[in-house]
Short mmCIF file of C-alpha atoms and ligand atoms in Angstrom, two decimals:
data_model
loop_
_atom_site.label_atom_id
_atom_site.label_comp_id
_atom_site.label_asym_id
_atom_site.label_seq_id
_atom_site.Cartn_x
_atom_site.Cartn_y
_atom_site.Cartn_z
CA MET A 5 0.00 0.00 0.00
CA THR A 6 0.99 3.61 -0.35
CA VAL A 7 1.12 5.23 3.06
CA ILE A 8 0.25 8.90 3.44
CA ILE A 9 1.41 10.58 6.64
CA PRO A 10 0.30 14.20 7.34
CA GLU A 11 3.00 16.78 8.05
CA HIS A 12 2.14 17.13 11.74
CA SER A 13 1.64 13.44 12.51
CA GLY A 14 3.13 12.29 15.82
CA PHE A 15 4.58 14.24 18.72
CA CYS A 16 3.66 17.91 18.80
CA PRO A 17 6.52 20.43 19.29
CA GLY A 18 5.87 20.61 23.06
CA VAL A 19 6.30 16.87 23.51
CA SER A 20 9.27 16.61 21.12
CA ASN A 21 10.98 19.37 23.03
CA ALA A 22 10.34 17.64 26.38
CA GLU A 23 11.71 14.35 25.03
CA LYS A 24 14.83 16.05 23.68
CA ASN A 25 15.47 17.80 26.98
CA ILE A 26 15.09 14.63 29.04
CA PHE A 27 17.59 12.69 26.95
CA ARG A 28 19.97 15.67 26.80
CA LEU A 29 19.91 15.88 30.60
CA LYS A 30 20.52 12.13 30.92
CA LYS A 31 23.54 12.43 28.63
CA ARG A 32 24.93 15.49 30.40
CA GLU A 33 24.47 13.99 33.88
CA PRO A 34 24.75 10.20 33.44
CA GLY A 35 24.18 9.36 37.11
CA VAL A 36 21.08 11.52 37.47
CA ARG A 37 17.90 9.89 38.82
CA LEU A 38 15.07 11.27 36.71
CA PHE A 39 11.41 11.17 37.70
CA VAL A 40 8.56 12.50 35.58
CA TYR A 41 5.73 13.80 37.75
CA GLY A 42 2.68 12.25 36.07
CA TYR A 43 2.59 10.74 32.57
CA LEU A 44 4.83 12.72 30.20
CA ILE A 45 2.29 11.83 27.52
CA ASN A 46 -0.82 9.67 27.52
CA ASN A 47 0.76 6.64 25.94
CA ARG A 48 1.46 3.64 28.14
CA LYS A 49 3.92 2.07 25.70
CA TYR A 50 5.98 5.24 25.71
CA ILE A 51 5.90 5.40 29.51
CA ALA A 52 7.23 1.81 29.56
CA PHE A 53 9.92 2.85 27.05
CA LEU A 54 10.98 5.71 29.35
CA GLU A 55 11.17 3.28 32.29
CA GLU A 56 13.49 1.07 30.23
CA GLN A 57 15.66 4.13 29.68
CA GLY A 58 15.81 4.75 33.44
CA VAL A 59 13.28 7.61 33.44
CA ARG A 60 10.62 6.75 36.00
CA THR A 61 7.06 8.06 36.11
CA VAL A 62 5.51 8.78 39.50
CA GLU A 63 2.08 9.99 40.55
CA SER A 64 2.97 10.99 44.09
CA MET A 65 5.72 13.08 45.63
CA GLU A 66 6.18 10.42 48.28
CA ASP A 67 7.52 8.03 45.61
CA ILE A 68 10.42 10.34 44.72
CA PRO A 69 13.69 9.68 46.55
CA GLU A 70 15.92 12.39 48.01
CA GLY A 71 18.35 13.88 45.52
CA ALA A 72 16.27 12.98 42.45
CA VAL A 73 15.51 15.40 39.62
CA VAL A 74 11.82 15.91 38.93
CA ILE A 75 10.43 16.72 35.49
CA VAL A 76 7.31 18.85 35.13
CA ARG A 77 5.65 17.53 31.99
CA THR A 78 4.33 19.41 28.95
CA HIS A 79 0.78 19.78 30.37
CA GLY A 80 2.14 21.82 33.27
CA LEU A 81 1.25 21.36 36.89
CA ASP A 82 -0.93 22.75 39.63
CA ARG A 83 1.18 25.66 40.87
CA ASN A 84 0.77 24.65 44.53
CA GLU A 85 2.05 21.17 43.77
CA GLU A 86 4.91 22.67 41.79
CA ALA A 87 5.87 24.91 44.72
CA ALA A 88 5.82 21.86 47.02
CA LEU A 89 8.05 19.93 44.60
CA ARG A 90 10.49 22.83 44.33
CA GLY A 91 10.74 22.91 48.11
CA ARG A 92 12.04 19.33 48.16
CA PHE A 93 13.69 18.54 44.82
CA ARG A 94 15.55 19.95 41.87
CA VAL A 95 12.81 20.59 39.31
CA VAL A 96 13.17 20.80 35.54
CA ASP A 97 10.13 22.51 34.10
CA LEU A 98 9.27 21.12 30.65
CA THR A 99 5.83 22.71 30.47
CA CYS A 100 5.12 23.58 26.84
CA PRO A 101 5.61 27.36 26.35
CA LYS A 102 2.10 27.59 24.88
CA VAL A 103 0.62 26.06 28.03
CA LYS A 104 2.77 28.35 30.18
CA LYS A 105 1.44 31.36 28.29
CA VAL A 106 -2.16 30.35 29.09
CA GLN A 107 -1.24 29.99 32.77
CA ASN A 108 0.34 33.46 32.77
CA GLU A 109 -2.68 35.03 31.05
CA ILE A 110 -5.03 33.42 33.58
CA ASP A 111 -2.89 34.63 36.45
CA ALA A 112 -2.71 38.21 35.09
CA HIS A 113 -6.47 38.38 34.48
CA ALA A 114 -7.36 36.84 37.84
CA ARG A 115 -5.25 39.55 39.53
CA GLN A 116 -7.34 42.17 37.70
CA GLY A 117 -10.56 40.70 39.08
CA TYR A 118 -11.64 38.59 36.10
CA ALA A 119 -13.64 35.43 36.68
CA VAL A 120 -11.94 32.75 34.58
CA VAL A 121 -13.79 30.38 32.25
CA ILE A 122 -11.78 27.52 30.74
CA VAL A 123 -13.12 25.43 27.88
CA GLY A 124 -11.72 21.95 28.38
CA LYS A 125 -11.87 18.81 30.45
CA GLU A 126 -12.22 19.40 34.19
CA ASP A 127 -9.99 16.46 35.15
CA HIS A 128 -7.28 17.01 32.50
CA PRO A 129 -3.86 17.74 34.07
CA GLU A 130 -3.45 20.86 31.91
CA THR A 131 -6.81 22.22 33.08
CA ARG A 132 -5.92 21.48 36.70
CA GLY A 133 -2.77 23.56 36.24
CA HIS A 134 -4.77 26.39 34.65
CA LYS A 135 -7.31 26.34 37.47
CA SER A 136 -4.59 26.72 40.05
CA CYS A 137 -3.63 30.08 38.48
CA ALA A 138 -7.18 31.46 38.69
CA GLY A 139 -9.28 32.80 41.51
CA GLU A 140 -12.94 32.22 40.63
CA CYS A 141 -12.93 29.61 37.87
CA SER A 142 -15.40 27.55 35.86
CA VAL A 143 -14.58 24.76 33.43
CA ILE A 144 -16.92 24.04 30.54
CA GLY A 145 -16.53 20.69 28.80
CA ARG A 146 -19.81 20.58 26.84
CA VAL A 147 -22.13 23.17 25.29
CA GLU A 148 -24.94 22.22 27.72
CA GLU A 149 -22.74 23.27 30.64
CA CYS A 150 -22.47 26.84 29.37
CA ALA A 151 -25.89 28.31 30.28
CA PRO A 152 -25.65 27.63 34.05
CA VAL A 153 -22.18 29.23 34.11
CA VAL A 154 -23.44 32.31 32.23
CA ASP A 155 -26.38 32.60 34.68
CA ARG A 156 -24.19 32.18 37.72
CA LEU A 157 -21.58 34.73 36.63
CA GLN A 158 -24.30 37.20 35.71
CA ALA A 159 -26.01 36.81 39.07
CA ALA A 160 -23.03 36.96 41.39
CA ASN A 161 -20.54 39.78 41.08
CA PRO A 162 -18.40 40.18 44.17
CA GLY A 163 -17.33 43.68 43.01
CA GLY A 164 -21.02 44.66 42.61
CA GLY A 165 -22.95 45.59 39.47
CA LEU A 166 -22.46 44.75 35.80
CA PRO A 167 -20.70 44.25 33.47
CA ARG A 168 -18.97 41.26 34.97
CA LYS A 169 -15.30 40.85 33.98
CA VAL A 170 -14.85 37.39 32.42
CA PHE A 171 -11.70 35.91 30.91
CA LEU A 172 -12.37 33.09 28.43
CA CYS A 173 -9.65 30.67 27.33
CA ALA A 174 -9.27 26.98 26.47
CA GLN A 175 -7.22 23.90 27.19
CA THR A 176 -4.72 23.90 24.31
CA THR A 177 -6.19 20.71 22.84
CA ALA A 178 -9.87 21.66 23.28
CA SER A 179 -12.30 21.51 20.37
CA ARG A 180 -12.38 24.73 18.36
CA ASP A 181 -16.09 24.32 17.63
CA LEU A 182 -16.83 24.07 21.34
CA PHE A 183 -14.65 27.07 22.18
CA GLU A 184 -16.35 29.21 19.52
CA ALA A 185 -19.81 28.12 20.72
CA ILE A 186 -18.97 29.12 24.30
CA VAL A 187 -17.53 32.49 23.25
CA SER A 188 -20.71 33.16 21.21
CA ALA A 189 -22.92 32.25 24.18
CA PHE A 190 -21.13 34.80 26.39
CA GLN A 191 -21.21 37.43 23.64
CA ALA A 192 -24.93 36.82 23.16
CA ALA A 193 -25.57 37.94 26.74
CA GLY A 194 -24.79 41.49 25.52
CA PRO A 195 -22.04 44.04 26.24
CA GLY A 196 -23.73 45.43 29.34
CA ILE A 197 -23.63 42.02 31.00
CA PHE A 198 -20.04 40.85 30.50
CA ASP A 199 -16.77 42.68 30.00
CA LEU A 200 -15.18 39.84 28.01
CA SER A 201 -11.51 39.18 27.44
CA VAL A 202 -11.13 36.25 25.03
CA TYR A 203 -7.84 34.40 24.58
CA ASP A 204 -7.88 31.78 21.82
CA SER A 205 -5.39 29.39 23.41
CA ILE A 206 -6.13 26.36 21.23
CA CYS A 207 -2.87 25.00 19.89
CA PRO A 208 -2.45 25.88 16.18
CA VAL A 209 -0.45 22.68 15.58
CA THR A 210 -3.42 20.55 16.66
CA ASP A 211 -5.73 22.64 14.50
CA ARG A 212 -3.52 22.33 11.41
CA LYS A 213 -3.11 18.60 11.88
CA GLU A 214 -6.88 18.08 12.11
CA ARG A 215 -7.59 20.13 8.99
CA GLU A 216 -4.81 18.42 7.02
CA SER A 217 -6.03 14.95 8.10
CA LEU A 218 -9.60 15.71 7.01
CA ARG A 219 -8.34 16.88 3.63
CA LEU A 220 -6.08 13.87 3.05
CA ARG A 221 -8.73 11.38 4.10
CA LYS A 222 -10.74 12.21 0.98
CA ASP A 223 -7.99 10.61 -1.06
CA ALA A 224 -7.41 7.50 1.10
CA ASP A 225 -8.96 4.02 0.88
CA VAL A 226 -8.57 3.54 4.61
CA THR A 227 -7.46 5.71 7.56
CA PHE A 228 -5.71 4.69 10.76
CA VAL A 229 -5.59 6.98 13.78
CA VAL A 230 -2.81 5.72 16.01
CA GLY A 231 -2.81 6.41 19.73
CA ASP A 232 -3.44 5.09 23.19
CA LYS A 233 -7.14 4.81 24.06
CA ILE A 234 -6.46 6.84 27.22
CA SER A 235 -5.27 9.79 25.12
CA ALA A 236 -7.82 12.59 24.80
CA ASN A 237 -6.14 14.04 21.72
CA ALA A 238 -6.07 10.65 19.93
CA SER A 239 -9.75 10.00 20.74
CA LYS A 240 -10.70 13.48 19.57
CA LEU A 241 -8.83 12.97 16.29
CA TYR A 242 -10.61 9.67 15.73
CA ARG A 243 -14.05 11.16 16.52
CA LEU A 244 -13.42 14.05 14.15
CA LEU A 245 -12.36 11.84 11.24
CA SER A 246 -14.94 9.12 11.73
CA ALA A 247 -17.78 11.67 11.97
CA GLU A 248 -17.28 12.55 8.30
CA PRO A 249 -18.80 10.21 5.70
CA GLY A 250 -16.29 8.35 3.55
CA THR A 251 -13.88 5.43 3.61
CA PRO A 252 -13.35 3.50 6.88
CA VAL A 253 -11.44 4.97 9.82
CA TYR A 254 -9.88 2.78 12.53
CA PHE A 255 -8.43 3.74 15.91
CA VAL A 256 -5.52 1.48 16.85
CA GLU A 257 -2.91 1.56 19.59
CA ASP A 258 -0.21 -0.32 17.71
CA LEU A 259 0.54 -2.79 14.93
CA ALA A 260 -0.64 -5.78 16.98
CA GLU A 261 -4.08 -4.22 17.38
CA LEU A 262 -4.24 -3.32 13.69
CA LYS A 263 -3.41 -6.92 12.73
CA SER A 264 -5.96 -8.27 15.22
CA LEU A 265 -8.74 -6.47 13.30
CA GLY A 266 -8.21 -8.92 10.41
CA LEU A 267 -8.95 -6.25 7.81
CA ASP A 268 -9.07 -7.00 4.14
CA LEU A 269 -6.76 -4.17 3.08
CA PRO A 270 -6.54 -3.46 -0.65
CA PRO A 271 -2.97 -4.18 -1.88
CA GLY A 272 -1.76 -1.18 -3.86
CA GLY A 273 -4.37 1.06 -2.17
CA LYS A 274 -3.77 4.24 -0.18
CA ALA A 275 -3.67 4.25 3.62
CA LEU A 276 -3.72 7.47 5.62
CA LEU A 277 -1.76 7.08 8.85
CA ILE A 278 -2.08 9.74 11.55
CA ALA A 279 -0.27 9.41 14.85
CA SER A 280 -1.73 11.51 17.67
CA ALA A 281 0.38 14.14 19.45
CA SER A 282 1.14 11.57 22.14
CA THR A 283 2.12 8.66 19.90
CA PRO A 284 5.81 7.85 19.65
CA ALA A 285 7.46 7.52 16.24
CA PHE A 286 8.43 3.87 16.83
CA ILE A 287 4.75 2.82 16.88
CA GLU A 288 3.91 4.87 13.80
CA GLN A 289 6.92 3.47 11.91
CA ASP A 290 5.99 -0.14 12.73
CA ILE A 291 2.56 0.36 11.21
CA ALA A 292 3.85 2.30 8.19
CA LEU A 293 6.36 -0.46 7.34
CA TYR A 294 3.69 -3.13 7.65
CA LEU A 295 1.18 -1.29 5.43
CA GLU A 296 3.87 -0.56 2.84
CA SER A 297 4.66 -4.27 2.70
CA LEU A 298 1.09 -5.18 1.62
S1 SF4 B 301 -0.48 20.28 21.77
FE1 SF4 B 301 0.42 22.31 21.36
S2 SF4 B 301 0.19 23.38 23.29
FE2 SF4 B 301 -0.10 21.24 23.77
S3 SF4 B 301 1.94 20.50 24.35
FE3 SF4 B 301 1.73 20.19 22.15
S4 SF4 B 301 2.63 22.00 21.16
FE4 SF4 B 301 2.22 22.47 23.32
#
């Protein structure tokens, strides 16, 4: 088969940069004991690969030994947890600069009395980090959750009177459609109700990759989205592509899962292969080589 891989397939720049820095640090300080605080990316095979390389992943501070170096991953961290880590360990902050920028904007707006509204997943590590930079904060994950937040912010203004200052931003991997729908809902309340500051913090790399994948799918006989099922960005990519009518789309974690589907793939056909932002190149390459051999 001919395999088509979009330009932005695989690790996004934030994750590539974190990976490079970890291995650079290991090389520079061979004896260093490295611990990533939380999953560096949502891919269990990659976490196992890091373990093999001597880079451990921990979920609790209590599992980190004295003298270790702690990595703050690309999603960023709750600032209180980060302060606690810095009090006990040497910390290397590998938060993606785009995520850091959102945190700084939230912090600056919260200091000016803005209520913060984040479009994203409440329990996502990036959102938890964003929330820790805000004072009053609401997270909206679905359109239906917007109206109660609008009503609540309209009704309760600690400073008294209207308009209410509201800062709207998004988790960097949130859906653009959802973000735009939420911004419109706040705008629809009218200028006398909210003094809105809108920061479009959705990652342009994710956006470009989604658009490019949709375009390329039109030309493919079959599409494979590659990623761990626990990855929000991989699931979102799959939902987006499979929602459009056309040739089949499959969501697979690795080559073994693809083979287990027992698909009747057309030899000489075209396969579109898209690795999510948290899928390592070694998994993508395995699948590409297999498809090319058909
Ligand atoms: S998806 Fe974008 S914002 Fe998020 S870590 Fe990757 S490059 Fe950074």
